[in-house]
Coordinates of C-alpha atoms and ligand atoms in Angstrom, one line a residue:
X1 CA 0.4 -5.4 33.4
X2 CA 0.5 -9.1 32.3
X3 CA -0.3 -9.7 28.9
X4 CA -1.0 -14.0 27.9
X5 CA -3.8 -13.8 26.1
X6 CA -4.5 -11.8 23.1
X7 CA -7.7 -11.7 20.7
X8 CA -7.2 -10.4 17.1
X9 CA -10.1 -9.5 15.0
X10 CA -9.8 -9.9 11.5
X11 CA -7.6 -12.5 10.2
X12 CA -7.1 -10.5 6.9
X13 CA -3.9 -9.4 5.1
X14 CA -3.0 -7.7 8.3
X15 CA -4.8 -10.1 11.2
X16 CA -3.5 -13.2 10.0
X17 CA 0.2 -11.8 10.5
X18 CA -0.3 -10.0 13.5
X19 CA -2.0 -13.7 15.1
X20 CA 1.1 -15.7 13.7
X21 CA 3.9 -13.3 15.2
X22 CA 2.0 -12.9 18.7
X23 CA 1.5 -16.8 18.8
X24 CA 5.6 -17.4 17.9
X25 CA 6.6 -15.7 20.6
X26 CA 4.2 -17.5 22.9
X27 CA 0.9 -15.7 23.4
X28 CA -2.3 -17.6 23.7
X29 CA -4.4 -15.9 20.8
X30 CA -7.7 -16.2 19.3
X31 CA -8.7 -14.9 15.9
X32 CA -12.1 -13.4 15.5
X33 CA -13.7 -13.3 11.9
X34 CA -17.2 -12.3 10.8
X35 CA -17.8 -15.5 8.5
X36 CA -16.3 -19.0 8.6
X37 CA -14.9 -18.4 5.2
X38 CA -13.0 -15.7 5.9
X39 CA -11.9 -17.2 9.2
X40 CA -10.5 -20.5 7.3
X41 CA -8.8 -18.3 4.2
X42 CA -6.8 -16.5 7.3
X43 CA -5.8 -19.6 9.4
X44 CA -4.8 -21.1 5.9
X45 CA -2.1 -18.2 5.7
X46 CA -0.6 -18.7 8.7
X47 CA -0.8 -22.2 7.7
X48 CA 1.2 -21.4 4.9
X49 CA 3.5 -19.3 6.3
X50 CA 4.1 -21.0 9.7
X51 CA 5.5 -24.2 7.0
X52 CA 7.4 -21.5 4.7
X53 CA 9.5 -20.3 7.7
X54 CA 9.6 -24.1 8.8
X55 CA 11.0 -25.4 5.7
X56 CA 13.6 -22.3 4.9
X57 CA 15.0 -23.4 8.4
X58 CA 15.5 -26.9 7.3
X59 CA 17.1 -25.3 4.7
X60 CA 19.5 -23.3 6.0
X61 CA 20.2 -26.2 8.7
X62 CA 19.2 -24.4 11.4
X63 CA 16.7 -27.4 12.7
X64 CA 15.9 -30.7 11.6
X65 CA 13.1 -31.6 9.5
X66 CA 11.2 -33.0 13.1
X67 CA 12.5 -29.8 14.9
X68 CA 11.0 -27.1 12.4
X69 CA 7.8 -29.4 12.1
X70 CA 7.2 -29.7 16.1
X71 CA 8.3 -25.3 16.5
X72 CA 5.3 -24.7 13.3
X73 CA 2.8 -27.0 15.1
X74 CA 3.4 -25.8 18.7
X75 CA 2.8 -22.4 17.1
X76 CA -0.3 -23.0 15.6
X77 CA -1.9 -24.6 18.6
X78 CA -1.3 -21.1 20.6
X79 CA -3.8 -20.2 17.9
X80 CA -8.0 -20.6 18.1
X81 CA -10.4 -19.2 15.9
X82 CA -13.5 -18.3 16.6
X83 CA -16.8 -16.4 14.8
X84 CA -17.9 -15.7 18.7
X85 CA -16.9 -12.0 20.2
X86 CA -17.6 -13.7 23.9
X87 CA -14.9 -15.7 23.3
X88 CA -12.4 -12.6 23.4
X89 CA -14.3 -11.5 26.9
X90 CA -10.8 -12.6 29.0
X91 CA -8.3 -11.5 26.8
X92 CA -5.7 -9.5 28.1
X93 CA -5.2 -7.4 25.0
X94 CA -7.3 -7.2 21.8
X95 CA -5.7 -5.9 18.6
X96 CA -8.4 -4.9 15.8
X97 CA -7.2 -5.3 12.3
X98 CA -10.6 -5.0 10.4
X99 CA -11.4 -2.9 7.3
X100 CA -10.5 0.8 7.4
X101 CA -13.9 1.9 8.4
X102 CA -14.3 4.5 11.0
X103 CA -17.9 3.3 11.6
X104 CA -17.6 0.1 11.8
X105 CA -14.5 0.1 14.4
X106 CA -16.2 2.6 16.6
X107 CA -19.2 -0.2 16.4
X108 CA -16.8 -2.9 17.5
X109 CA -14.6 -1.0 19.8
X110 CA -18.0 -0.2 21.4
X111 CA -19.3 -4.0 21.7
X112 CA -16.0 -4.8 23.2
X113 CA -16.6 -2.8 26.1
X114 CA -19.2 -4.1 27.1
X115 CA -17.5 -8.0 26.6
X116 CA -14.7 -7.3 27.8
X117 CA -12.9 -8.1 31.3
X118 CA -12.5 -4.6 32.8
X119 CA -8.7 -4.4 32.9
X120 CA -8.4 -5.5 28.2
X121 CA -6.2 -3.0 26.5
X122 CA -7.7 -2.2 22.8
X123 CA -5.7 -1.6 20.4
X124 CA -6.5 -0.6 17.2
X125 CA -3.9 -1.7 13.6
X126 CA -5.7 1.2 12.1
X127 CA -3.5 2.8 9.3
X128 CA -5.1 6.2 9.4
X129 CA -8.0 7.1 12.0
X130 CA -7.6 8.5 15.2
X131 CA -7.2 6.4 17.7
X132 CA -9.2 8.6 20.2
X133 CA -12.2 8.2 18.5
X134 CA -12.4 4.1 18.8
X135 CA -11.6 4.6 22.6
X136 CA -14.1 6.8 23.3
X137 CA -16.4 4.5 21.5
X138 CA -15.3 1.6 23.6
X139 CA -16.1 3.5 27.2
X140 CA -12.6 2.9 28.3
X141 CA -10.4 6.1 26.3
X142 CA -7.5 5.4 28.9
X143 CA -6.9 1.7 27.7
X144 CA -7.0 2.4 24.1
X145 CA -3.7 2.7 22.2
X146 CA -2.7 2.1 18.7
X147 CA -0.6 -0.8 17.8
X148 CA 0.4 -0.3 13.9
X149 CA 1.9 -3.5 12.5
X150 CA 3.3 -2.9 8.6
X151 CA 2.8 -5.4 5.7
X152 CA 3.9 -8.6 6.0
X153 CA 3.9 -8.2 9.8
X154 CA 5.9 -11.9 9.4
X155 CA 8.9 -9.6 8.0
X156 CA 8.8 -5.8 8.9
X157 CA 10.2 -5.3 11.6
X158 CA 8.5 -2.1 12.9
X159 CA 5.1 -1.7 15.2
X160 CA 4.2 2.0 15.6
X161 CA 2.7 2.2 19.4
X162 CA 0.3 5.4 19.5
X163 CA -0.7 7.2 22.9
X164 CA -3.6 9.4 22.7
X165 CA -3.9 12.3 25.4
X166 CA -6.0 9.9 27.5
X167 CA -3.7 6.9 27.1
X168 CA -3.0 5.2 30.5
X169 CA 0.7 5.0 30.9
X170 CA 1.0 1.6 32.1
X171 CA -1.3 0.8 29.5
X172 CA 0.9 2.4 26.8
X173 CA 4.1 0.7 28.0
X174 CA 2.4 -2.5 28.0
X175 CA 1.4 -2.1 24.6
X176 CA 4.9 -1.3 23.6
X177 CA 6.1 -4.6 25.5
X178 CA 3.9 -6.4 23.8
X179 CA 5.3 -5.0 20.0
X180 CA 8.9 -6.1 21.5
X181 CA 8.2 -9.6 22.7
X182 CA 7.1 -9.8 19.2
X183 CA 10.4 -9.2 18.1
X184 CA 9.6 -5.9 16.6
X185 CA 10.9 -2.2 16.9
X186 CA 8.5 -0.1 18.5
X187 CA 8.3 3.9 18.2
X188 CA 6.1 6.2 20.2
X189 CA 3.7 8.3 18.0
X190 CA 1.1 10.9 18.6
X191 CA -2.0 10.3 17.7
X192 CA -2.2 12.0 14.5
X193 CA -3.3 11.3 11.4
X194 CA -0.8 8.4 9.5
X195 CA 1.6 8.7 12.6
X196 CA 4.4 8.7 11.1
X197 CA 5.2 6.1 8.2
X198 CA 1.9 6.2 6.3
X199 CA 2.1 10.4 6.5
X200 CA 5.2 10.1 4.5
X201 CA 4.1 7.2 2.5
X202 CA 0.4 7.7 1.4
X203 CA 1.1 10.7 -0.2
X204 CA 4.1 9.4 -1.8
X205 CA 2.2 6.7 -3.4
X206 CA -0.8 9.1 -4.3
X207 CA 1.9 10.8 -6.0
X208 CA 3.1 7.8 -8.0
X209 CA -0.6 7.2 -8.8
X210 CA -0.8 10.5 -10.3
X211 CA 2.0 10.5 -11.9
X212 CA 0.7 7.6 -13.9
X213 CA -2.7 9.5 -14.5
X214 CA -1.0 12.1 -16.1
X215 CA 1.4 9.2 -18.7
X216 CA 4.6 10.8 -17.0
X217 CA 6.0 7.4 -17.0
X218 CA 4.5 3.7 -17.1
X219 CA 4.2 1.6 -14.1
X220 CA 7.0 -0.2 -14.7
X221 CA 9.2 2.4 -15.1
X222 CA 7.9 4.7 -11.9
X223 CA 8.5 1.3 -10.2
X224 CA 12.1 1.0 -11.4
X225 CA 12.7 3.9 -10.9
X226 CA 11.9 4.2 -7.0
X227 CA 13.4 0.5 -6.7
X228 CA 17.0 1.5 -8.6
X229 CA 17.3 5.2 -7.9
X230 CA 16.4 5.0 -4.3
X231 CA 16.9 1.7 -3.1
X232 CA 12.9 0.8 -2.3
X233 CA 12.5 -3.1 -1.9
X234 CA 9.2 -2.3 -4.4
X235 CA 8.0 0.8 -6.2
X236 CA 4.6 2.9 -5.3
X237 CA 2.9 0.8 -7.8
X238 CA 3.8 -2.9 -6.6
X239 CA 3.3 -1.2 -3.1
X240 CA 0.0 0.7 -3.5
X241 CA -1.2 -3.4 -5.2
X242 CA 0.7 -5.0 -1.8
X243 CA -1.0 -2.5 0.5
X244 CA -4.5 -3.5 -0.6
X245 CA -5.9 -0.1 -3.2
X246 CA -9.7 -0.6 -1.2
X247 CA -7.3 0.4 2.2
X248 CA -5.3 2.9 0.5
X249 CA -8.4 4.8 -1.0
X250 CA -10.1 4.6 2.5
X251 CA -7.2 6.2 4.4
X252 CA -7.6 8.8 1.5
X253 CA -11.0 9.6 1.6
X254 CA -11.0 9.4 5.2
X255 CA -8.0 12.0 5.3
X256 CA -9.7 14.1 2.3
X257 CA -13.0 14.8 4.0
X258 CA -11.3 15.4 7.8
X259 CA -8.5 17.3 6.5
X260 CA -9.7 18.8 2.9
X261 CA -7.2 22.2 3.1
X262 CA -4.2 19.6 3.6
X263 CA -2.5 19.5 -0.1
X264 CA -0.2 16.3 0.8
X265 CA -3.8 14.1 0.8
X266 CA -5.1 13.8 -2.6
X267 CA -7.2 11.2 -3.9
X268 CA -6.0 10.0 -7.6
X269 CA -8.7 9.4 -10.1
X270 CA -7.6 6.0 -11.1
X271 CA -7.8 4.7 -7.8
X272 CA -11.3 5.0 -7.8
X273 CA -11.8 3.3 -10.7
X274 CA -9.6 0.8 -10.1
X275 CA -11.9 -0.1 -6.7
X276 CA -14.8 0.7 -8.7
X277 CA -13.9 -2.2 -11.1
X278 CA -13.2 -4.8 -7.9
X279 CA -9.1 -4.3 -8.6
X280 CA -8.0 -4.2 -5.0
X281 CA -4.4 -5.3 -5.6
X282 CA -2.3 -8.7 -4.9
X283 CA -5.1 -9.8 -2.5
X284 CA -7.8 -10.0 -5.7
X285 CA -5.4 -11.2 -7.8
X286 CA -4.7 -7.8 -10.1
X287 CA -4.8 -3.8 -9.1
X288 CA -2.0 -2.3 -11.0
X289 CA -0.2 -5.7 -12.0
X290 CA -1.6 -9.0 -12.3
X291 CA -0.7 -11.7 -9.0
X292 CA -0.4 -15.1 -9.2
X293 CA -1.1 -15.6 -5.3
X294 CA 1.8 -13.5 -3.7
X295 CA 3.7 -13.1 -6.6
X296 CA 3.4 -10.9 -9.6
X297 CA 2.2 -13.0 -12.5
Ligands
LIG301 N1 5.7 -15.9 5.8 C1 6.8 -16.6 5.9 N2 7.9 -16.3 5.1 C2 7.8 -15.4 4.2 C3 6.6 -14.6 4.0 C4 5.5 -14.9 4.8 N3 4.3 -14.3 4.8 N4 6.7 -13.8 3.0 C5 8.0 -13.9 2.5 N5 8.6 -14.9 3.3 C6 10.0 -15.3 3.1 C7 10.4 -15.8 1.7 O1 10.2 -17.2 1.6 C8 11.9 -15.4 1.7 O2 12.7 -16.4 2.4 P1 14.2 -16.5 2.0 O3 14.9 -15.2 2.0 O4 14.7 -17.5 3.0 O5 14.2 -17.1 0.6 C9 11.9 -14.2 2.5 O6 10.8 -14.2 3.4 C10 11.9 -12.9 1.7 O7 10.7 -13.1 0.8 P2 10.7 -12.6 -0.7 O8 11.7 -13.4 -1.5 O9 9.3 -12.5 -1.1 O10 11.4 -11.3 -0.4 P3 11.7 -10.0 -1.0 O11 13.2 -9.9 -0.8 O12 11.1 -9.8 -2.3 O13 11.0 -9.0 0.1 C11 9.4 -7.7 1.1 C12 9.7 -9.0 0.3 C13 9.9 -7.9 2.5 C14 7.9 -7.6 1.2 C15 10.1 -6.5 0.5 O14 9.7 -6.4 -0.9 C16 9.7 -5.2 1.2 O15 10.2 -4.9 2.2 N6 8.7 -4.5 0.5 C17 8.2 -3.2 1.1 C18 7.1 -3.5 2.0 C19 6.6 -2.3 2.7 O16 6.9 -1.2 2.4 N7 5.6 -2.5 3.6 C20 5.0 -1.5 4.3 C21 3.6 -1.3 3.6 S1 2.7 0.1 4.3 C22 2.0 -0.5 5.7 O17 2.2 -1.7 6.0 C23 1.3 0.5 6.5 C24 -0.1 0.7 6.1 O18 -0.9 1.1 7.1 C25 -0.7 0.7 4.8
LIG302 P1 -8.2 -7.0 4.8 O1 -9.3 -6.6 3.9 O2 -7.1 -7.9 4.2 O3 -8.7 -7.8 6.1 C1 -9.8 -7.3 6.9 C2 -10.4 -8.5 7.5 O4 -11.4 -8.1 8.5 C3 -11.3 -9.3 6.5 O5 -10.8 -10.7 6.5 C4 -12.7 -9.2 7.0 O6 -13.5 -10.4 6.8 C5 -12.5 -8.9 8.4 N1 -13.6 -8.2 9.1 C6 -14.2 -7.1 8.6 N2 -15.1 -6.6 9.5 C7 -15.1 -7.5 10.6 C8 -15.8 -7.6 11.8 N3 -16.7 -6.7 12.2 N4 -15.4 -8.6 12.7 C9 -14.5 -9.5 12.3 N5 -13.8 -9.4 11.2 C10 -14.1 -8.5 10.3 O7 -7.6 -5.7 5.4 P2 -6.1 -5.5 6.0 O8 -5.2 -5.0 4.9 O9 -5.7 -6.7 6.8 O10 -6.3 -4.2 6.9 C11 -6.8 -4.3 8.2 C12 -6.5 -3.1 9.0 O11 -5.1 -2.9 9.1 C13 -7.1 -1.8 8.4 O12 -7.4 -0.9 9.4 C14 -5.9 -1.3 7.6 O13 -5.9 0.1 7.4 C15 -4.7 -1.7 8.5 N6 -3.4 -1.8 7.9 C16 -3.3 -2.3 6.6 C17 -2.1 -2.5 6.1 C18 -1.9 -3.1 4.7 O14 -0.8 -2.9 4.1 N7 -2.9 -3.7 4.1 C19 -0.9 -2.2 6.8 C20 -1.1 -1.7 8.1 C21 -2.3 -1.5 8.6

């Protein structure tokens, strides 16, 4: 199963990565958005990025200044945009990365099979819903997989490759081929509710988030502490602001109400409010910290 072209729709936190790793390692790919604005914001990170990993190898003296400039601008021209679905009707494999919204990705999965080419493997960068449900939605269950991609997809180096029961297996080891050519480490999950990182990790940082409720500890120091005593990169709280809190209270209400006798999913007061009051995180510019653009302020 030959995969050359790839659509991605939504060029968000998640989208925009997943485009720019698929298009270094040489896949045609077109990026779907629902509005020009948010089409241009997403193209401008790769933009970005594409010149950050340019420069930092003229840096290191890995290529020359015309080298590094030519490899970031052959890369971007793998990449289209687009505001048109039809324009995804040949790909070979379409990745979803659009908000965590049951509804509305059962809507799309379901307008994708009917613009699709017959043979298109979905996939779906879902963090939490079942992955079933968006194929049955799209007519073709045995060509849907998930294809979980972690934040920044430019630097983790894992892509969680889900199979539901109805998964085709050539479908699911193309899928898993496709995670490697992008030069990331795939494992084979179930398809079950946070597969397996964001099972261990949600509740971990619905814990953190509680913990802060409560005034066990500040933010800074619940951070610290998770950073120095166990060797995290970031704490729960830089995390929970780098994960995007609007995703992170939808995979927890979507948990909450599916699985509401499961004690691990719990959904921290604060976090509402902090949606409630437009504080989504690093990508709104303050959620638990203030950002100045990726960086905390
Ligand atoms: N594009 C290009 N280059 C980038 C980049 C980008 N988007 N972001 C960072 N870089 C470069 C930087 O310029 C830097 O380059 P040098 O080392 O050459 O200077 C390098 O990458 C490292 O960047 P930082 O200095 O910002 O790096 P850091 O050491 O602070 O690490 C991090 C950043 C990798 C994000 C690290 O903090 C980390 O691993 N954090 C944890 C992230 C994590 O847990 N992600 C999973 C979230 S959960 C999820 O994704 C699943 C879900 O469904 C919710
Ligand atoms: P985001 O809010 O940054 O981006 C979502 C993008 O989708 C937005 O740009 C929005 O304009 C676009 N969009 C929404 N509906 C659309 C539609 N119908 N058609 C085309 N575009 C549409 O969100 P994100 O953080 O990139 O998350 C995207 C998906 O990836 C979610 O399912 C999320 O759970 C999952 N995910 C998120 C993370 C993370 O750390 N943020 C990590 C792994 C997986």
């Amino acid at each position: 199963m030959n995969i050359e072209k790839v659509g991605i729709i939504g060029c968000g936190l998640m989208g925009h990565g997943i485009a720019q790793v698929a298009a270094q390692s040489g896949f045609t790919v077109v990026a779907l958005e629902g509005d020009q604005g948010a089409l241009d914001a997403g193209l401008g990170r790769i933009d970005r990025s594409l010149a950050k990993f340019a420069s930092k190898q003229v840096e290191k003296g890995k290529l020359t200044e015309e080298e590094a400039n030519g490899w970031s601008a052959q890369t971007r021209g793998r990449i289209s945009g687009t505001l048109e679905l039809a324009d995804l009707a040949d790909c070979d494999l379409v990745v979803e990365a659009i908000v965590e919204n049951l509804e509305v990705k059962n809507e799309l999965f379901k307008e994708l099979g009917t613009v699709c080419k017959g043979d298109t493997i979905f996939a779906s960068n879902t963090s939490s819903f079942p992955i079933a449900e968006m194929g049955k939605a799209s007519g073709r269950p045995e060509r849907m997989v998930g294809l979980h991609f972690f934040n920044p997809v430019q630097l983790m180096r894992l892509v969680e490759v889900v199979r539901t029961d109805e998964t085709d297996e050539e479908v699911f080891a193309a899928a898993r081929a496709f995670g490697e050519a992008c030069k990331k480490t795939p494992v084979s999950c179930k398809d079950t509710p946070g597969f397996v990182v964001n099972r261990l990790l949600v509740p971990y940082m619905s814990q953190a988030l509680q913990m802060l409720e409560r005034g066990d500890a500040t933010k800074e120091d619940i951070d610290a502490a998770m950073q120095f005593g166990c060797g995290h990169p970031m704490g729960p709280l830089t995390l929970t602001d780098y994960v995007g809190l609007d995703t992170t209270l939808s995979i927890l209400e979507g948990w909450v109400e599916r699985y509401p006798d499961e004690a691990a999913f719990q959904i921290p007061q604060i976090l509402r409010e902090k949606v409630a009051a437009g504080k989504l995180g690093r990508k709104s510019g303050e959620g638990f910290y203030v950002w100045d653009g990726d960086k905390k302020a």
